[in-house]
Structures are given as structure tokens and as C-alpha cells.
Amino acid sequence: MSAIYRSVIAAADKFVPHSLVPLWNSPAGPKTIFFWAPSFKWALVIAGIGDIARPAEKLSLYQSSALAATGCIWARYSLVIIPKNYNLFMVNIFVGLTGIFQLSRIFMYRRSLQEGQPALPAPETEATEDKKTS
């Protein structure tokens, strides 16, 4: 498998623009797992942003806590390892931020339940509109 990889990379080397050669040959560049793993991790950020539309009562406290904690921990780690991996740093900052944002939504929702106030007004449905008109 490594022979196939090396031959694909050797063929791709010819097409890399001169201005991108330093990035291409970087120890954390596209030729390594240090580039591709964080790149695919952006899917977690996209999923977290997609959860903004989800009602707060449907969010998982454990999942959001795990995302916030791992984002913060791995962001620090990405600056300690050699080579420094700024792609890993940025994705983990965003993973942590989306986790913290979702945690804040969960805590605000639960606090509103304790105070006896709904977190958001209930949307009007056709049934409630029919009752108003009759």
C-alpha cells in the first residue's frame, strides 16, 4: 500500500504550484496524517453548527461536554507537539467553542425550567389558531 501512496505522491508533486511547494512538503502538510485527520475533524464543527437549530431540550449534556473538553485539551496539545499543527489547533478551537456554546444553551434551558418560565415561547400551531377563531 505504501508503494501505491508513494507513486501517487510522486505523480502529484509535478502538479503542485511553486508557491504551494513549502506547504506541500511541510511536516504537517497534505502528504501526512497531520494534515488529513484535522481536515476531516471539521465535520464535527459542521455538526455542532447544525445543532444550533436543534431545540435545547434535545441536546446532550454529555456529548456537548465531551466536545468542549476535547476541543480545549487537543487545542493545547496541537501547539506542544512537533511539528506544530495549526490546522489541528484551529479545528479544536472551533470544536471547543461549539461544545461550550451548546453547553450554555443547555444550562440556560434548564435554568428557565427551574424558574418556571419557558425557554422560548411555544410556536403557534393551526390547532391553537382554530381555537382562537371559534
CSV table of N, CA and C in Angstrom, one decimal:
chain,number,residue,atom,x,y,z
A,1,MET,N,0.8,-1.2,0.0
A,1,MET,CA,0.0,0.0,0.0
A,1,MET,C,0.9,1.3,0.0
A,2,SER,N,2.0,1.2,0.7
A,2,SER,CA,2.9,2.4,0.8
A,2,SER,C,3.5,2.7,-0.6
A,3,ALA,N,3.7,1.6,-1.4
A,3,ALA,CA,4.3,1.9,-2.7
A,3,ALA,C,3.3,2.6,-3.6
A,4,ILE,N,2.0,2.3,-3.5
A,4,ILE,CA,1.0,3.0,-4.2
A,4,ILE,C,0.9,4.4,-3.8
A,5,TYR,N,1.0,4.6,-2.5
A,5,TYR,CA,0.9,6.0,-1.9
A,5,TYR,C,2.1,6.8,-2.4
A,6,ARG,N,3.3,6.3,-2.4
A,6,ARG,CA,4.5,7.0,-2.8
A,6,ARG,C,4.4,7.3,-4.3
A,7,SER,N,3.9,6.4,-5.1
A,7,SER,CA,3.8,6.7,-6.6
A,7,SER,C,2.7,7.8,-6.8
A,8,VAL,N,1.6,7.8,-6.1
A,8,VAL,CA,0.6,8.8,-6.3
A,8,VAL,C,1.2,10.2,-5.9
A,9,ILE,N,1.9,10.2,-4.8
A,9,ILE,CA,2.5,11.5,-4.3
A,9,ILE,C,3.6,12.0,-5.3
A,10,ALA,N,4.4,11.0,-5.8
A,10,ALA,CA,5.4,11.4,-6.8
A,10,ALA,C,4.7,12.0,-8.0
A,11,ALA,N,3.6,11.5,-8.5
A,11,ALA,CA,2.9,12.0,-9.6
A,11,ALA,C,2.3,13.3,-9.3
A,12,ALA,N,1.7,13.5,-8.1
A,12,ALA,CA,1.1,14.8,-7.7
A,12,ALA,C,2.1,15.9,-7.5
A,13,ASP,N,3.3,15.5,-7.1
A,13,ASP,CA,4.4,16.5,-6.9
A,13,ASP,C,4.6,17.4,-8.1
A,14,LYS,N,4.4,16.8,-9.3
A,14,LYS,CA,4.6,17.6,-10.6
A,14,LYS,C,3.6,18.7,-10.8
A,15,PHE,N,2.4,18.5,-10.2
A,15,PHE,CA,1.3,19.5,-10.4
A,15,PHE,C,1.2,20.5,-9.3
A,16,VAL,N,2.0,20.5,-8.3
A,16,VAL,CA,1.9,21.4,-7.2
A,16,VAL,C,2.5,22.8,-7.7
A,17,PRO,N,1.7,23.9,-7.6
A,17,PRO,CA,2.2,25.2,-8.0
A,17,PRO,C,3.5,25.5,-7.1
A,18,HIS,N,4.4,26.3,-7.7
A,18,HIS,CA,5.6,26.6,-7.0
A,18,HIS,C,5.4,27.3,-5.7
A,19,SER,N,4.3,28.2,-5.6
A,19,SER,CA,4.1,28.9,-4.4
A,19,SER,C,3.5,28.0,-3.3
A,20,LEU,N,3.0,26.8,-3.6
A,20,LEU,CA,2.5,25.9,-2.6
A,20,LEU,C,3.4,24.8,-2.2
A,21,VAL,N,4.6,24.8,-2.8
A,21,VAL,CA,5.5,23.7,-2.5
A,21,VAL,C,5.9,23.7,-1.0
A,22,PRO,N,6.2,24.8,-0.4
A,22,PRO,CA,6.5,24.8,1.0
A,22,PRO,C,5.4,24.1,1.9
A,23,LEU,N,4.2,24.4,1.6
A,23,LEU,CA,3.0,23.8,2.3
A,23,LEU,C,3.0,22.3,2.0
A,24,TRP,N,3.1,22.0,0.7
A,24,TRP,CA,3.1,20.6,0.2
A,24,TRP,C,4.1,19.7,0.9
A,25,ASN,N,5.3,20.3,1.1
A,25,ASN,CA,6.4,19.5,1.7
A,25,ASN,C,6.6,19.7,3.2
A,26,SER,N,5.7,20.4,3.8
A,26,SER,CA,5.7,20.7,5.2
A,26,SER,C,5.5,19.4,6.0
A,27,PRO,N,6.1,19.3,7.2
A,27,PRO,CA,5.9,18.1,8.1
A,27,PRO,C,4.5,17.9,8.5
A,28,ALA,N,3.7,19.0,8.4
A,28,ALA,CA,2.3,18.8,8.7
A,28,ALA,C,1.4,19.1,7.5
A,29,GLY,N,2.0,18.9,6.3
A,29,GLY,CA,1.3,19.2,5.1
A,29,GLY,C,0.5,18.0,4.6
A,30,PRO,N,-0.1,18.2,3.4
A,30,PRO,CA,-1.0,17.2,2.8
A,30,PRO,C,-0.5,15.8,2.6
A,31,LYS,N,0.8,15.7,2.7
A,31,LYS,CA,1.4,14.3,2.5
A,31,LYS,C,1.4,13.5,3.8
A,32,THR,N,0.9,14.1,4.8
A,32,THR,CA,0.9,13.4,6.1
A,32,THR,C,-0.5,13.3,6.8
A,33,ILE,N,-0.6,12.4,7.7
A,33,ILE,CA,-1.8,12.3,8.5
A,33,ILE,C,-2.1,13.5,9.3
A,34,PHE,N,-1.0,14.3,9.7
A,34,PHE,CA,-1.2,15.5,10.5
A,34,PHE,C,-2.0,16.6,9.7
A,35,PHE,N,-2.2,16.4,8.5
A,35,PHE,CA,-3.0,17.3,7.7
A,35,PHE,C,-4.4,16.8,7.6
A,36,TRP,N,-4.5,15.5,7.2
A,36,TRP,CA,-5.8,15.0,6.9
A,36,TRP,C,-6.7,14.7,8.1
A,37,ALA,N,-6.2,14.3,9.2
A,37,ALA,CA,-7.0,14.0,10.4
A,37,ALA,C,-7.7,15.3,10.8
A,38,PRO,N,-7.0,16.4,11.0
A,38,PRO,CA,-7.8,17.6,11.4
A,38,PRO,C,-8.7,18.1,10.3
A,39,SER,N,-8.4,17.9,9.1
A,39,SER,CA,-9.2,18.3,8.0
A,39,SER,C,-10.6,17.6,8.1
A,40,PHE,N,-10.6,16.3,8.3
A,40,PHE,CA,-11.8,15.6,8.4
A,40,PHE,C,-12.6,15.9,9.7
A,41,LYS,N,-11.8,16.4,10.7
A,41,LYS,CA,-12.4,16.7,12.0
A,41,LYS,C,-13.3,17.9,11.9
A,42,TRP,N,-13.2,18.7,10.8
A,42,TRP,CA,-14.1,19.8,10.6
A,42,TRP,C,-15.5,19.4,10.5
A,43,ALA,N,-15.8,18.1,10.2
A,43,ALA,CA,-17.1,17.6,10.2
A,43,ALA,C,-17.8,17.7,11.6
A,44,LEU,N,-17.0,17.6,12.7
A,44,LEU,CA,-17.6,17.8,14.0
A,44,LEU,C,-18.0,19.2,14.2
A,45,VAL,N,-17.3,20.1,13.7
A,45,VAL,CA,-17.7,21.6,13.8
A,45,VAL,C,-18.9,21.8,13.0
A,46,ILE,N,-19.0,21.3,11.8
A,46,ILE,CA,-20.2,21.5,11.0
A,46,ILE,C,-21.4,20.9,11.7
A,47,ALA,N,-21.3,19.7,12.3
A,47,ALA,CA,-22.4,19.1,13.0
A,47,ALA,C,-22.8,19.9,14.2
A,48,GLY,N,-21.8,20.5,14.9
A,48,GLY,CA,-22.1,21.3,16.0
A,48,GLY,C,-22.8,22.6,15.6
A,49,ILE,N,-22.5,23.1,14.5
A,49,ILE,CA,-23.2,24.3,14.0
A,49,ILE,C,-24.6,23.9,13.6
A,50,GLY,N,-24.7,22.7,13.0
A,50,GLY,CA,-26.0,22.3,12.6
A,50,GLY,C,-26.9,22.1,13.8
A,51,ASP,N,-26.4,21.8,15.0
A,51,ASP,CA,-27.2,21.6,16.2
A,51,ASP,C,-27.7,22.9,16.8
A,52,ILE,N,-27.2,24.0,16.2
A,52,ILE,CA,-27.8,25.3,16.7
A,52,ILE,C,-29.3,25.3,16.4
A,53,ALA,N,-29.7,24.7,15.4
A,53,ALA,CA,-31.1,24.7,15.0
A,53,ALA,C,-31.9,23.7,15.9
A,54,ARG,N,-31.3,22.8,16.5
A,54,ARG,CA,-32.0,21.8,17.4
A,54,ARG,C,-32.5,22.5,18.7
A,55,PRO,N,-33.6,22.1,19.1
A,55,PRO,CA,-34.1,22.6,20.4
A,55,PRO,C,-33.2,22.3,21.6
A,56,ALA,N,-33.1,23.1,22.5
A,56,ALA,CA,-32.1,22.9,23.6
A,56,ALA,C,-32.5,21.7,24.4
A,57,GLU,N,-33.7,21.3,24.5
A,57,GLU,CA,-34.1,20.1,25.3
A,57,GLU,C,-33.7,18.8,24.7
A,58,LYS,N,-33.3,18.9,23.4
A,58,LYS,CA,-32.9,17.7,22.7
A,58,LYS,C,-31.3,17.6,22.6
A,59,LEU,N,-30.6,18.5,23.2
A,59,LEU,CA,-29.2,18.5,23.2
A,59,LEU,C,-28.7,17.6,24.3
A,60,SER,N,-27.5,16.9,24.0
A,60,SER,CA,-26.9,16.0,25.0
A,60,SER,C,-25.9,16.8,25.8
A,61,LEU,N,-26.1,16.8,27.2
A,61,LEU,CA,-25.1,17.4,28.1
A,61,LEU,C,-23.8,16.7,28.0
A,62,TYR,N,-23.8,15.3,27.9
A,62,TYR,CA,-22.6,14.6,27.9
A,62,TYR,C,-21.8,14.8,26.6
A,63,GLN,N,-22.5,14.8,25.5
A,63,GLN,CA,-21.9,15.0,24.2
A,63,GLN,C,-21.3,16.4,24.1
A,64,SER,N,-22.0,17.4,24.5
A,64,SER,CA,-21.5,18.8,24.4
A,64,SER,C,-20.3,19.0,25.4
A,65,SER,N,-20.4,18.3,26.6
A,65,SER,CA,-19.3,18.4,27.5
A,65,SER,C,-18.0,17.7,26.9
A,66,ALA,N,-18.2,16.6,26.3
A,66,ALA,CA,-17.1,15.9,25.7
A,66,ALA,C,-16.4,16.7,24.6
A,67,LEU,N,-17.3,17.3,23.7
A,67,LEU,CA,-16.8,18.2,22.6
A,67,LEU,C,-16.0,19.4,23.2
A,68,ALA,N,-16.5,20.0,24.2
A,68,ALA,CA,-15.9,21.2,24.8
A,68,ALA,C,-14.6,20.8,25.4
A,69,ALA,N,-14.5,19.7,26.2
A,69,ALA,CA,-13.3,19.3,26.8
A,69,ALA,C,-12.2,18.9,25.9
A,70,THR,N,-12.6,18.0,24.9
A,70,THR,CA,-11.6,17.5,24.0
A,70,THR,C,-11.1,18.7,23.1
A,71,GLY,N,-12.0,19.6,22.7
A,71,GLY,CA,-11.5,20.7,21.9
A,71,GLY,C,-10.5,21.5,22.6
A,72,CYS,N,-10.7,21.8,23.9
A,72,CYS,CA,-9.7,22.6,24.7
A,72,CYS,C,-8.4,21.8,24.9
A,73,ILE,N,-8.5,20.6,25.3
A,73,ILE,CA,-7.4,19.8,25.5
A,73,ILE,C,-6.5,19.6,24.3
A,74,TRP,N,-7.1,19.2,23.2
A,74,TRP,CA,-6.4,19.0,22.0
A,74,TRP,C,-5.9,20.3,21.3
A,75,ALA,N,-6.5,21.4,21.6
A,75,ALA,CA,-6.0,22.7,21.1
A,75,ALA,C,-4.7,23.0,21.7
A,76,ARG,N,-4.6,22.7,23.0
A,76,ARG,CA,-3.3,22.9,23.7
A,76,ARG,C,-2.3,21.9,23.2
A,77,TYR,N,-2.6,20.7,23.1
A,77,TYR,CA,-1.7,19.7,22.6
A,77,TYR,C,-1.1,20.0,21.2
A,78,SER,N,-2.0,20.5,20.4
A,78,SER,CA,-1.5,20.8,19.0
A,78,SER,C,-0.4,21.8,18.9
A,79,LEU,N,-0.3,22.6,19.9
A,79,LEU,CA,0.8,23.6,19.9
A,79,LEU,C,2.0,23.1,20.7
A,80,VAL,N,1.9,22.0,21.3
A,80,VAL,CA,3.1,21.4,22.1
A,80,VAL,C,3.8,20.4,21.2
A,81,ILE,N,3.1,19.7,20.4
A,81,ILE,CA,3.8,18.6,19.6
A,81,ILE,C,4.7,19.2,18.5
A,82,ILE,N,5.6,18.4,18.0
A,82,ILE,CA,6.4,18.8,16.9
A,82,ILE,C,6.1,17.9,15.7
A,83,PRO,N,5.7,18.4,14.6
A,83,PRO,CA,5.6,19.8,14.2
A,83,PRO,C,4.3,20.5,14.8
A,84,LYS,N,4.4,21.8,15.1
A,84,LYS,CA,3.2,22.5,15.5
A,84,LYS,C,2.2,22.3,14.4
A,85,ASN,N,1.0,22.0,14.8
A,85,ASN,CA,-0.1,21.7,13.8
A,85,ASN,C,-1.2,22.8,14.0
A,86,TYR,N,-1.1,23.8,13.2
A,86,TYR,CA,-2.1,24.9,13.3
A,86,TYR,C,-3.5,24.5,12.8
A,87,ASN,N,-3.5,23.6,11.8
A,87,ASN,CA,-4.8,23.1,11.3
A,87,ASN,C,-5.5,22.4,12.5
A,88,LEU,N,-4.8,21.5,13.2
A,88,LEU,CA,-5.3,20.8,14.3
A,88,LEU,C,-5.7,21.8,15.4
A,89,PHE,N,-4.9,22.8,15.6
A,89,PHE,CA,-5.3,23.9,16.6
A,89,PHE,C,-6.6,24.6,16.3
A,90,MET,N,-6.7,25.0,15.1
A,90,MET,CA,-7.9,25.7,14.7
A,90,MET,C,-9.2,24.9,14.8
A,91,VAL,N,-9.1,23.6,14.3
A,91,VAL,CA,-10.3,22.8,14.3
A,91,VAL,C,-10.7,22.5,15.8
A,92,ASN,N,-9.7,22.3,16.7
A,92,ASN,CA,-10.1,22.0,18.1
A,92,ASN,C,-10.6,23.3,18.8
A,93,ILE,N,-10.1,24.4,18.4
A,93,ILE,CA,-10.7,25.7,19.0
A,93,ILE,C,-12.2,25.7,18.6
A,94,PHE,N,-12.5,25.5,17.4
A,94,PHE,CA,-13.9,25.5,16.9
A,94,PHE,C,-14.7,24.4,17.5
A,95,VAL,N,-14.1,23.2,17.7
A,95,VAL,CA,-14.9,22.1,18.3
A,95,VAL,C,-15.2,22.5,19.8
A,96,GLY,N,-14.2,23.1,20.5
A,96,GLY,CA,-14.4,23.5,21.8
A,96,GLY,C,-15.4,24.6,21.9
A,97,LEU,N,-15.4,25.6,21.0
A,97,LEU,CA,-16.3,26.7,21.1
A,97,LEU,C,-17.8,26.2,20.8
A,98,THR,N,-17.9,25.3,19.8
A,98,THR,CA,-19.3,24.8,19.6
A,98,THR,C,-19.8,24.0,20.8
A,99,GLY,N,-18.9,23.2,21.4
A,99,GLY,CA,-19.3,22.5,22.6
A,99,GLY,C,-19.7,23.4,23.7
A,100,ILE,N,-18.9,24.5,23.9
A,100,ILE,CA,-19.2,25.4,25.0
A,100,ILE,C,-20.5,26.2,24.7
A,101,PHE,N,-20.7,26.5,23.4
A,101,PHE,CA,-22.0,27.2,23.1
A,101,PHE,C,-23.2,26.3,23.3
A,102,GLN,N,-23.1,25.0,23.0
A,102,GLN,CA,-24.2,24.1,23.2
A,102,GLN,C,-24.4,23.9,24.7
A,103,LEU,N,-23.3,23.9,25.5
A,103,LEU,CA,-23.5,23.8,26.9
A,103,LEU,C,-24.2,25.0,27.5
A,104,SER,N,-23.9,26.1,27.0
A,104,SER,CA,-24.6,27.3,27.5
A,104,SER,C,-26.0,27.3,27.2
A,105,ARG,N,-26.4,26.8,26.0
A,105,ARG,CA,-27.8,26.6,25.6
A,105,ARG,C,-28.5,25.7,26.6
A,106,ILE,N,-27.8,24.5,26.9
A,106,ILE,CA,-28.4,23.5,27.8
A,106,ILE,C,-28.7,24.1,29.2
A,107,PHE,N,-27.6,24.8,29.7
A,107,PHE,CA,-27.8,25.4,31.0
A,107,PHE,C,-28.8,26.5,31.1
A,108,MET,N,-28.9,27.3,30.1
A,108,MET,CA,-30.0,28.4,30.0
A,108,MET,C,-31.3,27.7,30.0
A,109,TYR,N,-31.5,26.7,29.2
A,109,TYR,CA,-32.8,26.0,29.1
A,109,TYR,C,-33.2,25.4,30.5
A,110,ARG,N,-32.2,24.7,31.1
A,110,ARG,CA,-32.5,24.1,32.4
A,110,ARG,C,-32.8,25.1,33.5
A,111,ARG,N,-32.1,26.2,33.4
A,111,ARG,CA,-32.4,27.3,34.4
A,111,ARG,C,-33.8,27.9,34.2
A,112,SER,N,-34.2,28.0,32.9
A,112,SER,CA,-35.5,28.5,32.7
A,112,SER,C,-36.6,27.6,33.2
A,113,LEU,N,-36.3,26.3,33.1
A,113,LEU,CA,-37.3,25.3,33.6
A,113,LEU,C,-37.4,25.4,35.1
A,114,GLN,N,-36.3,25.6,35.8
A,114,GLN,CA,-36.3,25.7,37.3
A,114,GLN,C,-37.0,27.0,37.7
A,115,GLU,N,-36.9,28.1,36.9
A,115,GLU,CA,-37.6,29.3,37.2
A,115,GLU,C,-39.1,29.3,36.8
A,116,GLY,N,-39.5,28.2,36.1
A,116,GLY,CA,-40.9,28.1,35.7
A,116,GLY,C,-41.2,28.8,34.5
A,117,GLN,N,-40.3,29.3,33.8
A,117,GLN,CA,-40.5,30.1,32.6
A,117,GLN,C,-40.1,29.2,31.4
A,118,PRO,N,-40.9,29.2,30.3
A,118,PRO,CA,-40.4,28.5,29.1
A,118,PRO,C,-39.2,29.2,28.5
A,119,ALA,N,-38.3,28.4,28.0
A,119,ALA,CA,-37.1,29.0,27.4
A,119,ALA,C,-37.4,29.8,26.2
A,120,LEU,N,-38.3,29.4,25.4
A,120,LEU,CA,-38.8,30.1,24.2
A,120,LEU,C,-40.3,30.0,24.2
A,121,PRO,N,-41.0,31.0,23.6
A,121,PRO,CA,-42.4,30.8,23.5
A,121,PRO,C,-42.8,29.7,22.6
A,122,ALA,N,-43.8,29.0,22.9
A,122,ALA,CA,-44.2,27.9,22.0
A,122,ALA,C,-44.8,28.4,20.7
A,123,PRO,N,-44.4,27.8,19.6
A,123,PRO,CA,-44.9,28.3,18.3
A,123,PRO,C,-46.4,28.1,18.2
A,124,GLU,N,-47.0,29.0,17.5
A,124,GLU,CA,-48.5,28.8,17.3
A,124,GLU,C,-48.7,27.8,16.3
A,125,THR,N,-49.6,26.8,16.5
A,125,THR,CA,-49.9,25.8,15.6
A,125,THR,C,-51.3,26.1,15.0
A,126,GLU,N,-51.7,25.3,14.0
A,126,GLU,CA,-53.0,25.5,13.4
A,126,GLU,C,-54.1,25.2,14.4
A,127,ALA,N,-53.9,24.3,15.3
A,127,ALA,CA,-54.9,23.9,16.3
A,127,ALA,C,-55.2,25.1,17.3
A,128,THR,N,-54.1,25.8,17.7
A,128,THR,CA,-54.4,26.9,18.6
A,128,THR,C,-55.0,28.1,17.9
A,129,GLU,N,-54.7,28.2,16.6
A,129,GLU,CA,-55.3,29.3,15.8
A,129,GLU,C,-56.8,29.0,15.6
A,130,ASP,N,-57.1,27.6,15.4
A,130,ASP,CA,-58.5,27.3,15.2
A,130,ASP,C,-59.4,27.6,16.5
A,131,LYS,N,-58.8,27.3,17.6
A,131,LYS,CA,-59.5,27.6,18.9
A,131,LYS,C,-59.7,29.1,19.1
A,132,LYS,N,-58.8,29.9,18.6
A,132,LYS,CA,-58.9,31.4,18.7
A,132,LYS,C,-60.1,31.9,17.8
A,133,THR,N,-60.2,31.3,16.7
A,133,THR,CA,-61.2,31.8,15.7
A,133,THR,C,-62.6,31.3,16.0
A,134,SER,N,-62.7,30.1,16.7
A,134,SER,CA,-64.1,29.6,17.0
A,134,SER,C,-64.7,30.1,18.3
